[in-house]
PDB file of C-alpha atoms in Angstrom:
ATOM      1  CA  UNK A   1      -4.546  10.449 -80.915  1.00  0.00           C
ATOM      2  CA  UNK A   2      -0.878  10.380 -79.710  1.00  0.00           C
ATOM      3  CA  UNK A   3      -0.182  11.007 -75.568  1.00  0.00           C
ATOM      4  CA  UNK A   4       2.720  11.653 -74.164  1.00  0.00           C
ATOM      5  CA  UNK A   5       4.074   9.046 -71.410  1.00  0.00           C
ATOM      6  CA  UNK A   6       3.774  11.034 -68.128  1.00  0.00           C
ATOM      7  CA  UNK A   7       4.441   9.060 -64.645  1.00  0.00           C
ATOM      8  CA  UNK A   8       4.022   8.505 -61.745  1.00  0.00           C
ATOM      9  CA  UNK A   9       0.614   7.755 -62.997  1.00  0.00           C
ATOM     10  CA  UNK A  10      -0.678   8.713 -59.523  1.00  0.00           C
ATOM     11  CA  UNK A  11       1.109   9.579 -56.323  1.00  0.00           C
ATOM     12  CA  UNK A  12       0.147   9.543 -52.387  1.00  0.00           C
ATOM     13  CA  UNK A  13       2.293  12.118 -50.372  1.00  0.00           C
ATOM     14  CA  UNK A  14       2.201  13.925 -46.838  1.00  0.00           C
ATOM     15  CA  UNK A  15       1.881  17.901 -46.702  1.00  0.00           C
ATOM     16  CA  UNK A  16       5.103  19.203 -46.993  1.00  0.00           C
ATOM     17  CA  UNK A  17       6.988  16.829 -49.339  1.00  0.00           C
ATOM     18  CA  UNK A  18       8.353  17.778 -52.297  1.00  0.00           C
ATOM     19  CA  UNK A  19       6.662  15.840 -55.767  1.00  0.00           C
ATOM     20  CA  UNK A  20       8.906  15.560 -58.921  1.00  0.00           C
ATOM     21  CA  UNK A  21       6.890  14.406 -62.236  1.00  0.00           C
ATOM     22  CA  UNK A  22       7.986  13.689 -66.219  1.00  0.00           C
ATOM     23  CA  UNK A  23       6.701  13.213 -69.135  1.00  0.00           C
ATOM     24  CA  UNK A  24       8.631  11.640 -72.489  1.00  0.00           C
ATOM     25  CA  UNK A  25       8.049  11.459 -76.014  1.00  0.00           C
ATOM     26  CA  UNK A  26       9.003   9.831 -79.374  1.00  0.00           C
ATOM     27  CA  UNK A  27       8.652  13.597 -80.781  1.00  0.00           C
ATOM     28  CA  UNK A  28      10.415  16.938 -80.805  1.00  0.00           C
ATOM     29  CA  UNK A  29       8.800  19.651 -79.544  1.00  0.00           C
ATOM     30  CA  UNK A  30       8.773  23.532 -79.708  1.00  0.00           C
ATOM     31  CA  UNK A  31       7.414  24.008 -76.041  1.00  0.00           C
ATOM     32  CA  UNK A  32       6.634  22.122 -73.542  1.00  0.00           C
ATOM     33  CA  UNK A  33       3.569  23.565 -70.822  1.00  0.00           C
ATOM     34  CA  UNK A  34       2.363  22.158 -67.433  1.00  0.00           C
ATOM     35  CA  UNK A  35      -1.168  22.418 -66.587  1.00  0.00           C
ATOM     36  CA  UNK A  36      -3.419  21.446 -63.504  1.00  0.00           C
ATOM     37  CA  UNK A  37      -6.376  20.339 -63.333  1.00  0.00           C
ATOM     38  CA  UNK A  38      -9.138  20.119 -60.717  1.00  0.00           C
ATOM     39  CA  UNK A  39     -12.304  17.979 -60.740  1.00  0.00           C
ATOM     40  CA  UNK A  40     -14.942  19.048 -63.125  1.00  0.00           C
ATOM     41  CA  UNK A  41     -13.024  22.408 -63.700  1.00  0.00           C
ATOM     42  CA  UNK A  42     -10.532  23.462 -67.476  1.00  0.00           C
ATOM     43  CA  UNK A  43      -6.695  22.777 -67.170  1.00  0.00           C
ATOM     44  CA  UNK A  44      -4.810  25.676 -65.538  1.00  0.00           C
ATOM     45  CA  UNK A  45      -1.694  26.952 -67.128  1.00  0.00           C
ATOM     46  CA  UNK A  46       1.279  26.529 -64.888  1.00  0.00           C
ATOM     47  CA  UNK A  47       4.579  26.523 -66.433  1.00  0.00           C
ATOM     48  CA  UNK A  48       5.571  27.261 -69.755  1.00  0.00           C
ATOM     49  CA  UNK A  49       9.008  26.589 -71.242  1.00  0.00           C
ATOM     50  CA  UNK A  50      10.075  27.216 -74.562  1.00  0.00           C
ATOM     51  CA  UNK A  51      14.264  25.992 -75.022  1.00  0.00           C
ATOM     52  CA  UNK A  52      16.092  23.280 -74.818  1.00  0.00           C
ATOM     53  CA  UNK A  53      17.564  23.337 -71.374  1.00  0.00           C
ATOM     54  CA  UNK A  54      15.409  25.533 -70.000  1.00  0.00           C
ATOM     55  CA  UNK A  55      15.030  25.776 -65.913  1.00  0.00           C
ATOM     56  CA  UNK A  56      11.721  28.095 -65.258  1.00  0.00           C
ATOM     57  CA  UNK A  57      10.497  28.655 -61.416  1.00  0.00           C
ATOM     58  CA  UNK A  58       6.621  29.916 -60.683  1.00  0.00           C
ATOM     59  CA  UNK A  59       6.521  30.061 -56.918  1.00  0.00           C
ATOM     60  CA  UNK A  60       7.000  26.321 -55.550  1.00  0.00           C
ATOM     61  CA  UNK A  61       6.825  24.614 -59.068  1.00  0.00           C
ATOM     62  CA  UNK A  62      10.281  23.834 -61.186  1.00  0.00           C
ATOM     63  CA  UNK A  63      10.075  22.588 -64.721  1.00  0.00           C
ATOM     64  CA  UNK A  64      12.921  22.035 -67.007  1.00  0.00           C
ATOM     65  CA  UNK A  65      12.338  21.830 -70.602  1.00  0.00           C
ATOM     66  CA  UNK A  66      14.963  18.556 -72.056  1.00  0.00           C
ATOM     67  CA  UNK A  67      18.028  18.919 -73.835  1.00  0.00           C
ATOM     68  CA  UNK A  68      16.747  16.714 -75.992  1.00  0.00           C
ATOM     69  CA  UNK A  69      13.022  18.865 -76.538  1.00  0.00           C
ATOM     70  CA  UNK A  70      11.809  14.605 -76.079  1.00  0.00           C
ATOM     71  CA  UNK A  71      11.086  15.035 -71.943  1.00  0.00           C
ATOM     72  CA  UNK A  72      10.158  17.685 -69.503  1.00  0.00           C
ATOM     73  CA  UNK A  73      10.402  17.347 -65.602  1.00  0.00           C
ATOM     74  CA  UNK A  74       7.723  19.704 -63.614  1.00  0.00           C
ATOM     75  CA  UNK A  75       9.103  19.552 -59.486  1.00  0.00           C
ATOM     76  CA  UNK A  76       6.634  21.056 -56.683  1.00  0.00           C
ATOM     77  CA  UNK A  77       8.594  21.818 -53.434  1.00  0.00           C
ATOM     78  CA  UNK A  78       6.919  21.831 -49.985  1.00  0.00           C
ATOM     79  CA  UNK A  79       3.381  20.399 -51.417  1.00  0.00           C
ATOM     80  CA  UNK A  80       0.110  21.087 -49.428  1.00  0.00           C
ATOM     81  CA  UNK A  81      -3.077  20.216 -50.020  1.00  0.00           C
ATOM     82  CA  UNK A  82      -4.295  22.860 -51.985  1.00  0.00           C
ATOM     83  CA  UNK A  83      -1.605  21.098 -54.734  1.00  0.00           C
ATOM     84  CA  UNK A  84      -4.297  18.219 -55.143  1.00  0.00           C
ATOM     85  CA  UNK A  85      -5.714  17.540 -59.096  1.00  0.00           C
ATOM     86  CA  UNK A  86      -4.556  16.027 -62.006  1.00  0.00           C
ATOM     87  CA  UNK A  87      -1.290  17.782 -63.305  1.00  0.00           C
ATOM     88  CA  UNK A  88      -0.449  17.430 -67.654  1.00  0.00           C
ATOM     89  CA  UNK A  89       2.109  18.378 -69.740  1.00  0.00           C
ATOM     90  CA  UNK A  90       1.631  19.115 -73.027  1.00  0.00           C
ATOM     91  CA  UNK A  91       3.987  19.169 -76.097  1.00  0.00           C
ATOM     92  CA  UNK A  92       3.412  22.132 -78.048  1.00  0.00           C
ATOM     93  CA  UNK A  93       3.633  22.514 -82.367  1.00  0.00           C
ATOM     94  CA  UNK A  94       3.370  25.833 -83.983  1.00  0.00           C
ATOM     95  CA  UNK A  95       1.216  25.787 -86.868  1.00  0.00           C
ATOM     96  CA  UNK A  96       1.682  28.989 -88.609  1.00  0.00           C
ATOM     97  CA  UNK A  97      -0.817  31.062 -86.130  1.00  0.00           C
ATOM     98  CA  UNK A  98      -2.501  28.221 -84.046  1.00  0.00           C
ATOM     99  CA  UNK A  99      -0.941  25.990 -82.047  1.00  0.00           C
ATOM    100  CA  UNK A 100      -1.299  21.781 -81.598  1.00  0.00           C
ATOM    101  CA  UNK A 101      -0.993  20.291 -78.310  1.00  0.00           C
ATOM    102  CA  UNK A 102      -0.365  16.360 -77.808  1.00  0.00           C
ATOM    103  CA  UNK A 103      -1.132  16.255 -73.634  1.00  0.00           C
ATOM    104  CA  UNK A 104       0.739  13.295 -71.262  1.00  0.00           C
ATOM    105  CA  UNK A 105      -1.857  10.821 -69.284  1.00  0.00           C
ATOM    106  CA  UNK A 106      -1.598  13.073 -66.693  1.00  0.00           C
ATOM    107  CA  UNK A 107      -0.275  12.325 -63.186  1.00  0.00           C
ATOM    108  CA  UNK A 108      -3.100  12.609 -60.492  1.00  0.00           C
ATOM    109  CA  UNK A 109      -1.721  13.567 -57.245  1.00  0.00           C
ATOM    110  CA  UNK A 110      -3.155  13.653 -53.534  1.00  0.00           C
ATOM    111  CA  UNK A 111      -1.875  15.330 -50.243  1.00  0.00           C
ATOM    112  CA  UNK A 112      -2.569  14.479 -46.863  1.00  0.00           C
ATOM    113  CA  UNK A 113      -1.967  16.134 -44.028  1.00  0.00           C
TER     114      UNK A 113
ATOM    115  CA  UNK B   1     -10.048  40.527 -68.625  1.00  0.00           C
ATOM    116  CA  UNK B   2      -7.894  37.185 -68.605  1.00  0.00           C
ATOM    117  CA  UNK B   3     -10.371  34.195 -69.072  1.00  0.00           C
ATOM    118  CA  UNK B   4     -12.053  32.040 -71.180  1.00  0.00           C
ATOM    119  CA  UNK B   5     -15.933  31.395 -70.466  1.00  0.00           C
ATOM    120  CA  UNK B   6     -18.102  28.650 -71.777  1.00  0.00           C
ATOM    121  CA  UNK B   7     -21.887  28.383 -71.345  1.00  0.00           C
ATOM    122  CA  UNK B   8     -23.699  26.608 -70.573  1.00  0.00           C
ATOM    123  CA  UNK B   9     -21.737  24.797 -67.265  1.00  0.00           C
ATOM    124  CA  UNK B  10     -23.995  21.568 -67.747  1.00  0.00           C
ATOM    125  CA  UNK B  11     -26.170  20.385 -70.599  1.00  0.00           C
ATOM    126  CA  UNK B  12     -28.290  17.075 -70.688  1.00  0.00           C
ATOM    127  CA  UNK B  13     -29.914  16.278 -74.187  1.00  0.00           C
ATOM    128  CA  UNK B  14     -31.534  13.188 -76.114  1.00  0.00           C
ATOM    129  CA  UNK B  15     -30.099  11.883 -79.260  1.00  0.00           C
ATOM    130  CA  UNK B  16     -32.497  14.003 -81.407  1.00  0.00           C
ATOM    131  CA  UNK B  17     -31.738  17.100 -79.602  1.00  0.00           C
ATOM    132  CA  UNK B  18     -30.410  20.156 -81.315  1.00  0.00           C
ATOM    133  CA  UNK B  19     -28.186  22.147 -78.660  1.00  0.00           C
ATOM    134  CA  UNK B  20     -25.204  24.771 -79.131  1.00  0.00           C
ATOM    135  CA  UNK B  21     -22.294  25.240 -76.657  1.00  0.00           C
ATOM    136  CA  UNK B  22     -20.526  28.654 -76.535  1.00  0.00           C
ATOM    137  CA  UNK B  23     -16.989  30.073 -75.699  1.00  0.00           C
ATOM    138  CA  UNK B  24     -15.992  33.978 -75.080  1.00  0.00           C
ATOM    139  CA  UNK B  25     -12.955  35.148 -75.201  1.00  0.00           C
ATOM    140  CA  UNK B  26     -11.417  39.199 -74.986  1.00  0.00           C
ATOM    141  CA  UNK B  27      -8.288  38.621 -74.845  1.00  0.00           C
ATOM    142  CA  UNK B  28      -7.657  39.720 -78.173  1.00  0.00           C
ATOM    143  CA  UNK B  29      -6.416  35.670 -79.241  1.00  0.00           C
ATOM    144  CA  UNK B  30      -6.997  34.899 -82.996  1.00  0.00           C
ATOM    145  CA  UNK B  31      -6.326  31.057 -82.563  1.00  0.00           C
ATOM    146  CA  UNK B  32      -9.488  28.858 -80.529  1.00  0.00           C
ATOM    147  CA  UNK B  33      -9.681  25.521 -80.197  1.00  0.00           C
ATOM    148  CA  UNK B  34     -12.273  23.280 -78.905  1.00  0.00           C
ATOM    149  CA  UNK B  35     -11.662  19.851 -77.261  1.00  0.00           C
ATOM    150  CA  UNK B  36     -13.450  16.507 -75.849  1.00  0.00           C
ATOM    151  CA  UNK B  37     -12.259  15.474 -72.512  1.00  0.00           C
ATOM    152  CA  UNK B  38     -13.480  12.220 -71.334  1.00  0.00           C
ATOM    153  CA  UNK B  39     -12.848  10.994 -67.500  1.00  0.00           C
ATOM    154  CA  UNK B  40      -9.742  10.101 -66.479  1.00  0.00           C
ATOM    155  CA  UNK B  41      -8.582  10.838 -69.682  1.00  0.00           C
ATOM    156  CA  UNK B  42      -5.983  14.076 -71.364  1.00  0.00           C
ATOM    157  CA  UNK B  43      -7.992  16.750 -73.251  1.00  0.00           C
ATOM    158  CA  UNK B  44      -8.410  15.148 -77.422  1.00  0.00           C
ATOM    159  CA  UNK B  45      -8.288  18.098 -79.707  1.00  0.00           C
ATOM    160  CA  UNK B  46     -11.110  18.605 -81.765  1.00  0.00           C
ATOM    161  CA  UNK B  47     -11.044  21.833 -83.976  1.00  0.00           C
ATOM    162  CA  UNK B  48      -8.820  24.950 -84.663  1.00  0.00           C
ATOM    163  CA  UNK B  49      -9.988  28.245 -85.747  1.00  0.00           C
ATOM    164  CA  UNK B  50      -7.303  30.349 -86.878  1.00  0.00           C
ATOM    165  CA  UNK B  51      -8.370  34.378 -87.915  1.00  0.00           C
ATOM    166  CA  UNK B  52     -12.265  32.801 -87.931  1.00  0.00           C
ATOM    167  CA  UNK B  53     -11.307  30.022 -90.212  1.00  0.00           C
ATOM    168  CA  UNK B  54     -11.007  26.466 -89.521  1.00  0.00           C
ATOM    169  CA  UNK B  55      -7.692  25.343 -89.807  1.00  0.00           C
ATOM    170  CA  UNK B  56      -7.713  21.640 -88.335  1.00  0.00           C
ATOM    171  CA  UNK B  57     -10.324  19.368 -88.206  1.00  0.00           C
ATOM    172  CA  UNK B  58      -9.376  16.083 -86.247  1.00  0.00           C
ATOM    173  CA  UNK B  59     -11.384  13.856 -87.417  1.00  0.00           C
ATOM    174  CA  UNK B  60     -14.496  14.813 -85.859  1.00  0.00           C
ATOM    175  CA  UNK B  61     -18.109  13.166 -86.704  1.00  0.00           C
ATOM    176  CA  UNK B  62     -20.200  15.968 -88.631  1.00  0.00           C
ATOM    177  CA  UNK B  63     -22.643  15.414 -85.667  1.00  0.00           C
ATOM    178  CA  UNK B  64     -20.362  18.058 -84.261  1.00  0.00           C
ATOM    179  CA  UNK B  65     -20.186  21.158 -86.408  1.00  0.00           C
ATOM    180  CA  UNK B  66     -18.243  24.127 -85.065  1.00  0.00           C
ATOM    181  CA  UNK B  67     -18.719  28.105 -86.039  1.00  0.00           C
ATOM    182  CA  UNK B  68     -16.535  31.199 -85.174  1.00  0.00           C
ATOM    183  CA  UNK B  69     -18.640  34.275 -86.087  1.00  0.00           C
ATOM    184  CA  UNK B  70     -16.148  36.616 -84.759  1.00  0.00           C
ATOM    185  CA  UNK B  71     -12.685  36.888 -83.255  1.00  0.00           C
ATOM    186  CA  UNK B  72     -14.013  36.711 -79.580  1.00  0.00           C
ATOM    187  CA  UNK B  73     -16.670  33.900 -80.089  1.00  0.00           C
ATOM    188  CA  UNK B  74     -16.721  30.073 -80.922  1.00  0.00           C
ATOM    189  CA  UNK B  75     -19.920  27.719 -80.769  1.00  0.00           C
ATOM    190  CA  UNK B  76     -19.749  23.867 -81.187  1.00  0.00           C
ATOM    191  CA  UNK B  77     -23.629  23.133 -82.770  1.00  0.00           C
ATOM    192  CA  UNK B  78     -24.451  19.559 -81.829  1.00  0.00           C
ATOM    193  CA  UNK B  79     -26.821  17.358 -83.124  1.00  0.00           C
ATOM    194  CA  UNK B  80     -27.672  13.461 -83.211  1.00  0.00           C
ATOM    195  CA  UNK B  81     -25.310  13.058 -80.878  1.00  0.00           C
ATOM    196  CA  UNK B  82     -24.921   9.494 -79.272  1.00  0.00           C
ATOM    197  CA  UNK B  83     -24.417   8.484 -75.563  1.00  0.00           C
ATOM    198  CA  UNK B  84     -20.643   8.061 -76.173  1.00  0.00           C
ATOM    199  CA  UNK B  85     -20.577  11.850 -76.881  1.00  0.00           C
ATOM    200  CA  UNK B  86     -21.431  12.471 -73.080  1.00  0.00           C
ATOM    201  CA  UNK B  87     -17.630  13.979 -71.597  1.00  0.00           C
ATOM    202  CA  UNK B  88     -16.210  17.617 -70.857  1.00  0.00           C
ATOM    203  CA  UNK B  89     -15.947  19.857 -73.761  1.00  0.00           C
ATOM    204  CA  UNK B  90     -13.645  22.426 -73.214  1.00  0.00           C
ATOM    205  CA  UNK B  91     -12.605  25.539 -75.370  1.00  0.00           C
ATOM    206  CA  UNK B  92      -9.290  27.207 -75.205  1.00  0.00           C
ATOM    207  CA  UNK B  93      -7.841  30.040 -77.022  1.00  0.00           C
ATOM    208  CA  UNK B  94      -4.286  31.591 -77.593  1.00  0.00           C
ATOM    209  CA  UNK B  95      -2.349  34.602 -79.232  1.00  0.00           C
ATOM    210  CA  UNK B  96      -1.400  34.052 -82.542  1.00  0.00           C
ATOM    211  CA  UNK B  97       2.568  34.423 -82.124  1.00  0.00           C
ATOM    212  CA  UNK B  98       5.044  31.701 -81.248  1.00  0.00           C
ATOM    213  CA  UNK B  99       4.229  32.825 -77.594  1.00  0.00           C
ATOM    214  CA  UNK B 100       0.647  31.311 -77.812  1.00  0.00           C
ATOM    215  CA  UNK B 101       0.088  29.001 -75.226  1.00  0.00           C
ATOM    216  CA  UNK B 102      -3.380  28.134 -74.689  1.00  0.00           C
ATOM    217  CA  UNK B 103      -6.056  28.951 -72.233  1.00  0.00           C
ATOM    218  CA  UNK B 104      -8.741  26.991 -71.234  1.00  0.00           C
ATOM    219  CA  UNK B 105     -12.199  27.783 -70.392  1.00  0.00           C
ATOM    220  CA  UNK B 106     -14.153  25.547 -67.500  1.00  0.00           C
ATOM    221  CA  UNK B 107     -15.619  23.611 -69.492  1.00  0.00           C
ATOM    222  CA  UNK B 108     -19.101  22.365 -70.667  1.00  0.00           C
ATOM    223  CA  UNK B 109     -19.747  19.297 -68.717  1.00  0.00           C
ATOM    224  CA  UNK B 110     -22.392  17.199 -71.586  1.00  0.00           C
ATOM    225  CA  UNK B 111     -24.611  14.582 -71.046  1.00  0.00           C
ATOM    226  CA  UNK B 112     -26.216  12.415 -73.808  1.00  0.00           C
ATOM    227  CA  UNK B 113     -29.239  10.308 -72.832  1.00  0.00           C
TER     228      UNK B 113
END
């Protein structure tokens, strides 16, 4: 099925840094969410944002829904290790009372001390 | 009570098995959803159930046969399944309003021998 192009595909940073990651896509969409994920565990819902030019805060994580509703941005200030796991967006169609989600490759991101 | 739970955590089965994996929700969410997560890889959407009725069906093998028997419940029956089968399933579930994000369960983490 489609994915959405999410990068850095990986990243390598030092407690305390701050970590800014995207995702793109050929397609409009209604909402865009942010989810984590740790090893062997279900995605966690982080962020959800649901206009165009939306700028929503939950604790140390940023996202910004595009302009455009093609991109989101998802920024995590002050990053310690705890922040390690494989972070997704996901664009989000309604379909009447369900809803279809098209996830990015996911950005996998490690913290070291 | 705010989650989605899946049972069993692990299952191993042969390819002439017949096996069942469940997902609870009482959140009061009409829409559930199951997905096949492979490693490495973004969650691939499976199935929607919509008010207990299947609404999408993404091209899934009939090996795979999925049954909501009530608002709070959703099984995935399995059978014949091959070795490629063998990833994360994971079942999610969201309000039916244009407010439904979804919410995933931990997961069912199947192998196929």
């Amino acid at each position: 099925g489609q994915q959405l192009n999410q990068s850095p595909q990986s990243m390598f940073i030092q407690e305390g840094e701050d970590v800014s990651m995207n995702c793109t896509s050929s397609s409009i969409f209604n909402t865009w969410l942010w989810y984590k994920q740790d090893p062997g565990e279900g995605p966690v819902l982080l962020i959800a944002l649901y206009k165009a030019g939306e700028l929503t805060s939950n604790g140390r994580l940023t996202a910004q829904f595009g302009i455009t509703r093609k991109d989101s941005f998802l920024n995590i200030s002050a990053s310690i290790p705890s922040d390690v796991g494989i972070y997704f967006c996901a664009g989000q169609s309604h379909t009447g009372t369900a809803s279809k989600l098209t996830f990015g490759t996911g950005t996998r991101l490690q913290v070291t001390l | 009570d705010t989650e989605v739970t899946q049972t069993p955590k692990h299952l191993v089965m042969g390819m002439t098995n017949k096996k069942s994996l469940k997902c609870e929700q009482h959140m009061g969410h009409r829409a559930m959803y199951w997905y096949k997560q492979k490693a490495k890889k973004p969650p691939e959407l499976m199935f929607v159930y919509s008010y207990e009725k299947l609404s999408i069906n993404e091209s899934v093998p009939s090996r795979f046969s999925p049954e909501c028997p009530n608002s709070s419940l959703l099984n995935l029956h399995l059978h014949a399944l091959q070795p490629e089968d063998s990833a994360l399933y994971l079942c999610a579930s969201s309000l039916p309003s244009f407010y439904n994000e979804q919410f995933f369960g931990p997961g069912t983490r199947l192998t196929v021998l």
